[in-house]
């Protein structure tokens, strides 16, 4: 090899390294972003793509809960472009019906275009019924990582034996008359209970450490210029959100009573430096109904599988409010995050611009929106409006609100 050729090679390598540094360092990273993130490449774990059927968590699988029929050699998965050492052991997860296929297709397209096309994280789909071929074909074609399809074991999507079904039926009839949203729906209640207590212990989820929940028909308005999974892991975050709001009281009249019962019975699970101030305005006597909107979540599966969370869920589940009222998984997850986690383990992702009907989170800060090629209208940002709880999160954590928030208050 001539020395001229070697010089040329060295020159090209240095040029590429400088270009890479400029493009990474000029993009906005999460607030309070730990700069060590950029220098810890290679520390992430290999994503695990096989299904562990020997897990110790009870998945209730008397039936086969993993559908591998889509994994025909005809559907080829693209090769990973991101070295697997850069990725965290994480997956997207979606609970859906077959009829949701086109609405989830929209969501996947956006998640891929704005983020996952550079990472190829896996995607787990869960359903109380078997997914049909169309669902599997369309979603597998859109996801750049490996797709997995799981069937929910019947005992995770049915009435526990301590529930009085006649009483539950009367509640649904009454809520229908009172026109409470989803008040008459039996399946919505199973869905909320499943998301509250079971999705993280489906056998397909057992191999992963972090999850990102995606629902049908969501929108992402900005590029995601960093890996949120890695951010969570490297900064010791366990739960994250983009939107927060007040819950509809008629769906949860006795939820806080149930939480208080759990707190007295299991004080060892309550974190010392918790976020009670986000949940209650009177030191815990009453619930102010603030919750993180759980249709978007990036969180730790290990936390959800911890004794603290499982004891919390079991205690609430025994009280029957998933069926005798209409407890949503959003307040159930949020109260758990608020009480079982330390304040600093909950993260707000300003940079992830998100819509789920009817609310928008559009990042505050014009430079961030320009850098991330956002197409949301900042005046639609819900964060600083009266019905959002996000200001409380900033207050209790002593974080200054982002510059320009005043302009988005009304
Ligand atoms: N498999 C299955 N998924 C459901 C069912 N009901 C709701 N889901 C899913 O659960 C999530 C929440 O339901 P959604 O209708 O979006 O409720 P909303 O966001 O509260 O209005 C979505 O991902 C739905 O696709 C159901 O009966 N079966
Ligand atoms: Mg939804």
mmCIF file of N, CA and C in Angstrom, residues 242-343:
data_model
loop_
_atom_site.group_PDB
_atom_site.id
_atom_site.type_symbol
_atom_site.label_atom_id
_atom_site.label_comp_id
_atom_site.label_asym_id
_atom_site.label_seq_id
_atom_site.Cartn_x
_atom_site.Cartn_y
_atom_site.Cartn_z
ATOM 1 N N UNK A 242 -45.032 12.196 28.723
ATOM 2 C CA UNK A 242 -45.012 13.450 27.961
ATOM 3 C C UNK A 242 -46.240 14.305 28.248
ATOM 4 N N UNK A 243 -47.335 13.677 28.674
ATOM 5 C CA UNK A 243 -48.554 14.437 28.977
ATOM 6 C C UNK A 243 -49.085 14.004 30.336
ATOM 7 N N UNK A 244 -49.638 14.957 31.059
ATOM 8 C CA UNK A 244 -50.274 14.616 32.331
ATOM 9 C C UNK A 244 -51.541 15.442 32.447
ATOM 10 N N UNK A 245 -52.510 14.929 33.178
ATOM 11 C CA UNK A 245 -53.785 15.633 33.317
ATOM 12 C C UNK A 245 -54.563 15.102 34.518
ATOM 13 N N UNK A 246 -55.756 15.672 34.730
ATOM 14 C CA UNK A 246 -56.614 15.241 35.840
ATOM 15 C C UNK A 246 -57.538 14.121 35.384
ATOM 16 N N UNK A 247 -57.698 13.106 36.217
ATOM 17 C CA UNK A 247 -58.591 11.984 35.881
ATOM 18 C C UNK A 247 -60.045 12.375 36.120
ATOM 19 N N UNK A 248 -60.916 11.712 35.370
ATOM 20 C CA UNK A 248 -62.355 11.900 35.478
ATOM 21 C C UNK A 248 -62.795 11.186 36.780
ATOM 22 N N UNK A 249 -63.234 11.955 37.775
ATOM 23 C CA UNK A 249 -63.427 11.403 39.128
ATOM 24 C C UNK A 249 -64.390 10.214 39.167
ATOM 25 N N UNK A 250 -65.452 10.263 38.377
ATOM 26 C CA UNK A 250 -66.457 9.199 38.463
ATOM 27 C C UNK A 250 -65.932 7.823 38.062
ATOM 28 N N UNK A 251 -64.743 7.790 37.471
ATOM 29 C CA UNK A 251 -64.178 6.476 37.110
ATOM 30 C C UNK A 251 -63.336 5.883 38.251
ATOM 31 N N UNK A 252 -63.029 6.712 39.267
ATOM 32 C CA UNK A 252 -62.092 6.238 40.315
ATOM 33 C C UNK A 252 -62.488 6.669 41.732
ATOM 34 N N UNK A 253 -63.825 6.706 42.056
ATOM 35 C CA UNK A 253 -64.184 7.293 43.359
ATOM 36 C C UNK A 253 -63.472 6.692 44.572
ATOM 37 N N UNK A 254 -63.181 5.385 44.562
ATOM 38 C CA UNK A 254 -62.545 4.796 45.764
ATOM 39 C C UNK A 254 -61.084 4.383 45.532
ATOM 40 N N UNK A 255 -60.499 4.820 44.413
ATOM 41 C CA UNK A 255 -59.115 4.392 44.138
ATOM 42 C C UNK A 255 -58.158 4.841 45.246
ATOM 43 N N UNK A 256 -58.314 6.070 45.683
ATOM 44 C CA UNK A 256 -57.368 6.570 46.698
ATOM 45 C C UNK A 256 -57.547 5.841 48.038
ATOM 46 N N UNK A 257 -58.796 5.451 48.366
ATOM 47 C CA UNK A 257 -59.010 4.674 49.603
ATOM 48 C C UNK A 257 -58.211 3.382 49.526
ATOM 49 N N UNK A 258 -58.265 2.788 48.340
ATOM 50 C CA UNK A 258 -57.553 1.528 48.141
ATOM 51 C C UNK A 258 -56.037 1.743 48.247
ATOM 52 N N UNK A 259 -55.562 2.847 47.686
ATOM 53 C CA UNK A 259 -54.130 3.168 47.755
ATOM 54 C C UNK A 259 -53.715 3.392 49.215
ATOM 55 N N UNK A 260 -54.545 4.100 49.958
ATOM 56 C CA UNK A 260 -54.209 4.356 51.369
ATOM 57 C C UNK A 260 -54.116 3.062 52.178
ATOM 58 N N UNK A 261 -55.037 2.155 51.853
ATOM 59 C CA UNK A 261 -55.019 0.839 52.523
ATOM 60 C C UNK A 261 -53.684 0.144 52.236
ATOM 61 N N UNK A 262 -53.276 0.198 50.972
ATOM 62 C CA UNK A 262 -51.994 -0.423 50.598
ATOM 63 C C UNK A 262 -50.828 0.255 51.323
ATOM 64 N N UNK A 263 -50.884 1.592 51.379
ATOM 65 C CA UNK A 263 -49.774 2.313 52.026
ATOM 66 C C UNK A 263 -49.630 1.919 53.494
ATOM 67 N N UNK A 264 -50.792 1.773 54.189
ATOM 68 C CA UNK A 264 -50.680 1.397 55.608
ATOM 69 C C UNK A 264 -50.220 -0.040 55.756
ATOM 70 N N UNK A 265 -50.670 -0.903 54.844
ATOM 71 C CA UNK A 265 -50.293 -2.321 54.980
ATOM 72 C C UNK A 265 -48.851 -2.585 54.557
ATOM 73 N N UNK A 266 -48.339 -1.785 53.614
ATOM 74 C CA UNK A 266 -46.993 -2.064 53.067
ATOM 75 C C UNK A 266 -46.093 -0.827 53.063
ATOM 76 N N UNK A 267 -45.885 -0.227 54.227
ATOM 77 C CA UNK A 267 -45.097 1.013 54.244
ATOM 78 C C UNK A 267 -43.680 0.816 53.710
ATOM 79 N N UNK A 268 -43.194 -0.436 53.778
ATOM 80 C CA UNK A 268 -41.817 -0.686 53.304
ATOM 81 C C UNK A 268 -41.668 -0.428 51.810
ATOM 82 N N UNK A 269 -42.780 -0.419 51.070
ATOM 83 C CA UNK A 269 -42.691 -0.207 49.619
ATOM 84 C C UNK A 269 -42.737 1.279 49.231
ATOM 85 N N UNK A 270 -43.054 2.140 50.164
ATOM 86 C CA UNK A 270 -43.202 3.560 49.818
ATOM 87 C C UNK A 270 -41.822 4.233 49.842
ATOM 88 N N UNK A 271 -41.481 4.858 48.707
ATOM 89 C CA UNK A 271 -40.156 5.501 48.613
ATOM 90 C C UNK A 271 -40.110 6.730 49.511
ATOM 91 N N UNK A 272 -38.953 6.977 50.088
ATOM 92 C CA UNK A 272 -38.842 8.107 51.002
ATOM 93 C C UNK A 272 -39.010 9.445 50.267
ATOM 94 N N UNK A 273 -38.218 9.598 49.210
ATOM 95 C CA UNK A 273 -38.299 10.863 48.472
ATOM 96 C C UNK A 273 -39.226 10.671 47.274
ATOM 97 N N UNK A 274 -40.523 10.477 47.570
ATOM 98 C CA UNK A 274 -41.469 10.148 46.502
ATOM 99 C C UNK A 274 -42.131 11.408 45.928
ATOM 100 N N UNK A 275 -43.114 11.211 45.052
ATOM 101 C CA UNK A 275 -43.782 12.347 44.394
ATOM 102 C C UNK A 275 -45.190 12.569 44.933
ATOM 103 N N UNK A 276 -45.374 12.363 46.238
ATOM 104 C CA UNK A 276 -46.713 12.559 46.814
ATOM 105 C C UNK A 276 -47.259 13.952 46.457
ATOM 106 N N UNK A 277 -46.380 14.920 46.385
ATOM 107 C CA UNK A 277 -46.814 16.283 46.062
ATOM 108 C C UNK A 277 -47.411 16.420 44.673
ATOM 109 N N UNK A 278 -47.115 15.484 43.798
ATOM 110 C CA UNK A 278 -47.732 15.488 42.472
ATOM 111 C C UNK A 278 -49.155 14.936 42.546
ATOM 112 N N UNK A 279 -49.385 14.013 43.488
ATOM 113 C CA UNK A 279 -50.655 13.277 43.555
ATOM 114 C C UNK A 279 -51.656 13.878 44.527
ATOM 115 N N UNK A 280 -51.148 14.613 45.502
ATOM 116 C CA UNK A 280 -52.033 15.077 46.564
ATOM 117 C C UNK A 280 -51.652 16.489 46.991
ATOM 118 N N UNK A 281 -52.694 17.293 47.289
ATOM 119 C CA UNK A 281 -52.433 18.670 47.723
ATOM 120 C C UNK A 281 -52.485 18.790 49.245
ATOM 121 N N UNK A 282 -52.781 17.669 49.938
ATOM 122 C CA UNK A 282 -52.902 17.740 51.393
ATOM 123 C C UNK A 282 -52.097 16.634 52.064
ATOM 124 N N UNK A 283 -50.923 16.394 51.514
ATOM 125 C CA UNK A 283 -50.013 15.428 52.143
ATOM 126 C C UNK A 283 -50.509 13.997 52.105
ATOM 127 N N UNK A 284 -51.440 13.695 51.218
ATOM 128 C CA UNK A 284 -51.853 12.297 51.044
ATOM 129 C C UNK A 284 -53.253 11.977 51.525
ATOM 130 N N UNK A 285 -53.938 12.979 52.151
ATOM 131 C CA UNK A 285 -55.302 12.704 52.627
ATOM 132 C C UNK A 285 -56.232 12.435 51.453
ATOM 133 N N UNK A 286 -56.105 13.274 50.412
ATOM 134 C CA UNK A 286 -56.965 13.080 49.238
ATOM 135 C C UNK A 286 -56.114 13.093 47.970
ATOM 136 N N UNK A 287 -56.696 12.503 46.922
ATOM 137 C CA UNK A 287 -56.003 12.423 45.613
ATOM 138 C C UNK A 287 -56.464 13.612 44.780
ATOM 139 N N UNK A 288 -55.503 14.320 44.195
ATOM 140 C CA UNK A 288 -55.890 15.469 43.364
ATOM 141 C C UNK A 288 -56.208 15.075 41.915
ATOM 142 N N UNK A 289 -56.139 13.788 41.627
ATOM 143 C CA UNK A 289 -56.504 13.195 40.326
ATOM 144 C C UNK A 289 -55.452 13.401 39.242
ATOM 145 N N UNK A 290 -54.292 13.949 39.613
ATOM 146 C CA UNK A 290 -53.230 14.102 38.614
ATOM 147 C C UNK A 290 -52.661 12.737 38.237
ATOM 148 N N UNK A 291 -52.473 12.563 36.944
ATOM 149 C CA UNK A 291 -51.825 11.321 36.488
ATOM 150 C C UNK A 291 -51.071 11.573 35.195
ATOM 151 N N UNK A 292 -50.094 10.698 34.956
ATOM 152 C CA UNK A 292 -49.360 10.707 33.691
ATOM 153 C C UNK A 292 -50.209 9.921 32.696
ATOM 154 N N UNK A 293 -50.238 10.416 31.474
ATOM 155 C CA UNK A 293 -51.120 9.783 30.478
ATOM 156 C C UNK A 293 -50.419 8.562 29.920
ATOM 157 N N UNK A 294 -50.955 7.377 30.230
ATOM 158 C CA UNK A 294 -50.161 6.164 30.016
ATOM 159 C C UNK A 294 -50.230 5.612 28.597
ATOM 160 N N UNK A 295 -50.944 6.290 27.683
ATOM 161 C CA UNK A 295 -50.888 5.764 26.302
ATOM 162 C C UNK A 295 -49.496 5.972 25.714
ATOM 163 N N UNK A 296 -48.726 6.911 26.273
ATOM 164 C CA UNK A 296 -47.280 6.986 26.024
ATOM 165 C C UNK A 296 -46.583 6.648 27.332
ATOM 166 N N UNK A 297 -45.688 5.691 27.260
ATOM 167 C CA UNK A 297 -44.843 5.411 28.422
ATOM 168 C C UNK A 297 -43.547 4.813 27.922
ATOM 169 N N UNK A 298 -42.437 5.249 28.468
ATOM 170 C CA UNK A 298 -41.200 4.483 28.348
ATOM 171 C C UNK A 298 -40.860 4.153 29.794
ATOM 172 N N UNK A 299 -40.691 2.892 30.087
ATOM 173 C CA UNK A 299 -40.518 2.551 31.497
ATOM 174 C C UNK A 299 -39.707 1.285 31.700
ATOM 175 N N UNK A 300 -39.446 1.040 32.974
ATOM 176 C CA UNK A 300 -38.653 -0.124 33.361
ATOM 177 C C UNK A 300 -39.577 -1.306 33.626
ATOM 178 N N UNK A 301 -39.365 -2.384 32.896
ATOM 179 C CA UNK A 301 -40.149 -3.599 33.126
ATOM 180 C C UNK A 301 -39.746 -4.248 34.437
ATOM 181 N N UNK A 302 -38.491 -4.058 34.801
ATOM 182 C CA UNK A 302 -38.031 -4.672 36.051
ATOM 183 C C UNK A 302 -38.705 -4.015 37.252
ATOM 184 N N UNK A 303 -38.944 -2.727 37.129
ATOM 185 C CA UNK A 303 -39.683 -2.063 38.200
ATOM 186 C C UNK A 303 -41.114 -2.626 38.287
ATOM 187 N N UNK A 304 -41.778 -2.740 37.129
ATOM 188 C CA UNK A 304 -43.157 -3.254 37.158
ATOM 189 C C UNK A 304 -43.208 -4.699 37.671
ATOM 190 N N UNK A 305 -42.119 -5.428 37.466
ATOM 191 C CA UNK A 305 -42.095 -6.818 37.938
ATOM 192 C C UNK A 305 -41.566 -6.931 39.377
ATOM 193 N N UNK A 306 -41.290 -5.791 40.003
ATOM 194 C CA UNK A 306 -40.738 -5.830 41.373
ATOM 195 C C UNK A 306 -41.816 -6.214 42.385
ATOM 196 N N UNK A 307 -41.377 -6.684 43.549
ATOM 197 C CA UNK A 307 -42.343 -7.024 44.610
ATOM 198 C C UNK A 307 -43.203 -5.829 44.961
ATOM 199 N N UNK A 308 -42.589 -4.647 44.995
ATOM 200 C CA UNK A 308 -43.335 -3.447 45.390
ATOM 201 C C UNK A 308 -44.508 -3.224 44.447
ATOM 202 N N UNK A 309 -44.243 -3.241 43.140
ATOM 203 C CA UNK A 309 -45.333 -2.978 42.192
ATOM 204 C C UNK A 309 -46.354 -4.114 42.199
ATOM 205 N N UNK A 310 -45.877 -5.353 42.253
ATOM 206 C CA UNK A 310 -46.817 -6.492 42.216
ATOM 207 C C UNK A 310 -47.697 -6.493 43.472
ATOM 208 N N UNK A 311 -47.110 -6.205 44.630
ATOM 209 C CA UNK A 311 -47.923 -6.135 45.854
ATOM 210 C C UNK A 311 -48.968 -5.023 45.741
ATOM 211 N N UNK A 312 -48.546 -3.894 45.187
ATOM 212 C CA UNK A 312 -49.461 -2.753 44.982
ATOM 213 C C UNK A 312 -50.609 -3.164 44.065
ATOM 214 N N UNK A 313 -50.261 -3.755 42.908
ATOM 215 C CA UNK A 313 -51.313 -4.134 41.959
ATOM 216 C C UNK A 313 -52.256 -5.164 42.596
ATOM 217 N N UNK A 314 -51.695 -6.176 43.240
ATOM 218 C CA UNK A 314 -52.553 -7.221 43.823
ATOM 219 C C UNK A 314 -53.499 -6.645 44.868
ATOM 220 N N UNK A 315 -52.977 -5.701 45.645
ATOM 221 C CA UNK A 315 -53.804 -5.102 46.684
ATOM 222 C C UNK A 315 -54.976 -4.319 46.059
ATOM 223 N N UNK A 316 -54.679 -3.539 45.033
ATOM 224 C CA UNK A 316 -55.750 -2.791 44.348
ATOM 225 C C UNK A 316 -56.737 -3.755 43.677
ATOM 226 N N UNK A 317 -56.179 -4.770 43.042
ATOM 227 C CA UNK A 317 -57.019 -5.711 42.285
ATOM 228 C C UNK A 317 -58.023 -6.405 43.200
ATOM 229 N N UNK A 318 -57.591 -6.725 44.423
ATOM 230 C CA UNK A 318 -58.481 -7.390 45.391
ATOM 231 C C UNK A 318 -59.672 -6.496 45.732
ATOM 232 N N UNK A 319 -59.460 -5.194 45.700
ATOM 233 C CA UNK A 319 -60.542 -4.278 46.067
ATOM 234 C C UNK A 319 -61.596 -4.139 44.955
ATOM 235 N N UNK A 320 -61.280 -4.616 43.763
ATOM 236 C CA UNK A 320 -62.319 -4.771 42.737
ATOM 237 C C UNK A 320 -62.647 -3.552 41.884
ATOM 238 N N UNK A 321 -61.935 -2.443 42.083
ATOM 239 C CA UNK A 321 -62.303 -1.205 41.376
ATOM 240 C C UNK A 321 -62.124 -1.235 39.867
ATOM 241 N N UNK A 322 -61.348 -2.218 39.365
ATOM 242 C CA UNK A 322 -61.261 -2.317 37.900
ATOM 243 C C UNK A 322 -62.632 -2.680 37.325
ATOM 244 N N UNK A 323 -63.448 -3.405 38.134
ATOM 245 C CA UNK A 323 -64.763 -3.845 37.652
ATOM 246 C C UNK A 323 -65.921 -3.100 38.313
ATOM 247 N N UNK A 324 -65.790 -2.757 39.600
ATOM 248 C CA UNK A 324 -66.896 -2.091 40.294
ATOM 249 C C UNK A 324 -66.888 -0.583 40.054
ATOM 250 N N UNK A 325 -65.753 -0.092 39.536
ATOM 251 C CA UNK A 325 -65.706 1.307 39.079
ATOM 252 C C UNK A 325 -65.158 1.207 37.662
ATOM 253 N N UNK A 326 -64.235 2.065 37.286
ATOM 254 C CA UNK A 326 -63.639 1.866 35.959
ATOM 255 C C UNK A 326 -62.220 2.412 36.005
ATOM 256 N N UNK A 327 -61.462 1.872 36.958
ATOM 257 C CA UNK A 327 -60.109 2.380 37.166
ATOM 258 C C UNK A 327 -59.293 2.257 35.890
ATOM 259 N N UNK A 328 -58.639 3.334 35.519
ATOM 260 C CA UNK A 328 -57.793 3.320 34.333
ATOM 261 C C UNK A 328 -56.361 2.958 34.700
ATOM 262 N N UNK A 329 -55.643 2.417 33.717
ATOM 263 C CA UNK A 329 -54.237 2.068 33.987
ATOM 264 C C UNK A 329 -53.387 3.322 34.155
ATOM 265 N N UNK A 330 -53.868 4.464 33.649
ATOM 266 C CA UNK A 330 -53.063 5.684 33.793
ATOM 267 C C UNK A 330 -52.952 6.107 35.264
ATOM 268 N N UNK A 331 -54.077 6.295 35.988
ATOM 269 C CA UNK A 331 -53.897 6.624 37.409
ATOM 270 C C UNK A 331 -53.250 5.502 38.204
ATOM 271 N N UNK A 332 -53.492 4.254 37.824
ATOM 272 C CA UNK A 332 -52.891 3.144 38.584
ATOM 273 C C UNK A 332 -51.367 3.159 38.427
ATOM 274 N N UNK A 333 -50.875 3.297 37.187
ATOM 275 C CA UNK A 333 -49.417 3.388 36.990
ATOM 276 C C UNK A 333 -48.850 4.646 37.647
ATOM 277 N N UNK A 334 -49.562 5.753 37.477
ATOM 278 C CA UNK A 334 -49.021 7.032 37.953
ATOM 279 C C UNK A 334 -48.893 7.076 39.468
ATOM 280 N N UNK A 335 -49.913 6.559 40.152
ATOM 281 C CA UNK A 335 -49.859 6.558 41.619
ATOM 282 C C UNK A 335 -48.706 5.656 42.069
ATOM 283 N N UNK A 336 -48.542 4.536 41.381
ATOM 284 C CA UNK A 336 -47.416 3.650 41.722
ATOM 285 C C UNK A 336 -46.101 4.392 41.512
ATOM 286 N N UNK A 337 -45.958 5.039 40.356
ATOM 287 C CA UNK A 337 -44.702 5.752 40.086
ATOM 288 C C UNK A 337 -44.488 6.844 41.132
ATOM 289 N N UNK A 338 -45.579 7.518 41.491
ATOM 290 C CA UNK A 338 -45.491 8.622 42.434
ATOM 291 C C UNK A 338 -45.120 8.195 43.851
ATOM 292 N N UNK A 339 -45.496 6.972 44.226
ATOM 293 C CA UNK A 339 -45.267 6.548 45.615
ATOM 294 C C UNK A 339 -44.146 5.529 45.783
ATOM 295 N N UNK A 340 -43.977 4.678 44.789
ATOM 296 C CA UNK A 340 -42.987 3.595 44.949
ATOM 297 C C UNK A 340 -41.611 4.002 44.440
ATOM 298 N N UNK A 341 -41.581 5.036 43.588
ATOM 299 C CA UNK A 341 -40.300 5.472 43.024
ATOM 300 C C UNK A 341 -39.812 6.746 43.708
ATOM 301 N N UNK A 342 -38.506 6.929 43.626
ATOM 302 C CA UNK A 342 -37.960 8.216 44.077
ATOM 303 C C UNK A 342 -38.319 9.257 43.028
ATOM 304 N N UNK A 343 -38.488 10.497 43.489
ATOM 305 C CA UNK A 343 -38.852 11.579 42.563
ATOM 306 C C UNK A 343 -38.025 11.569 41.291
#
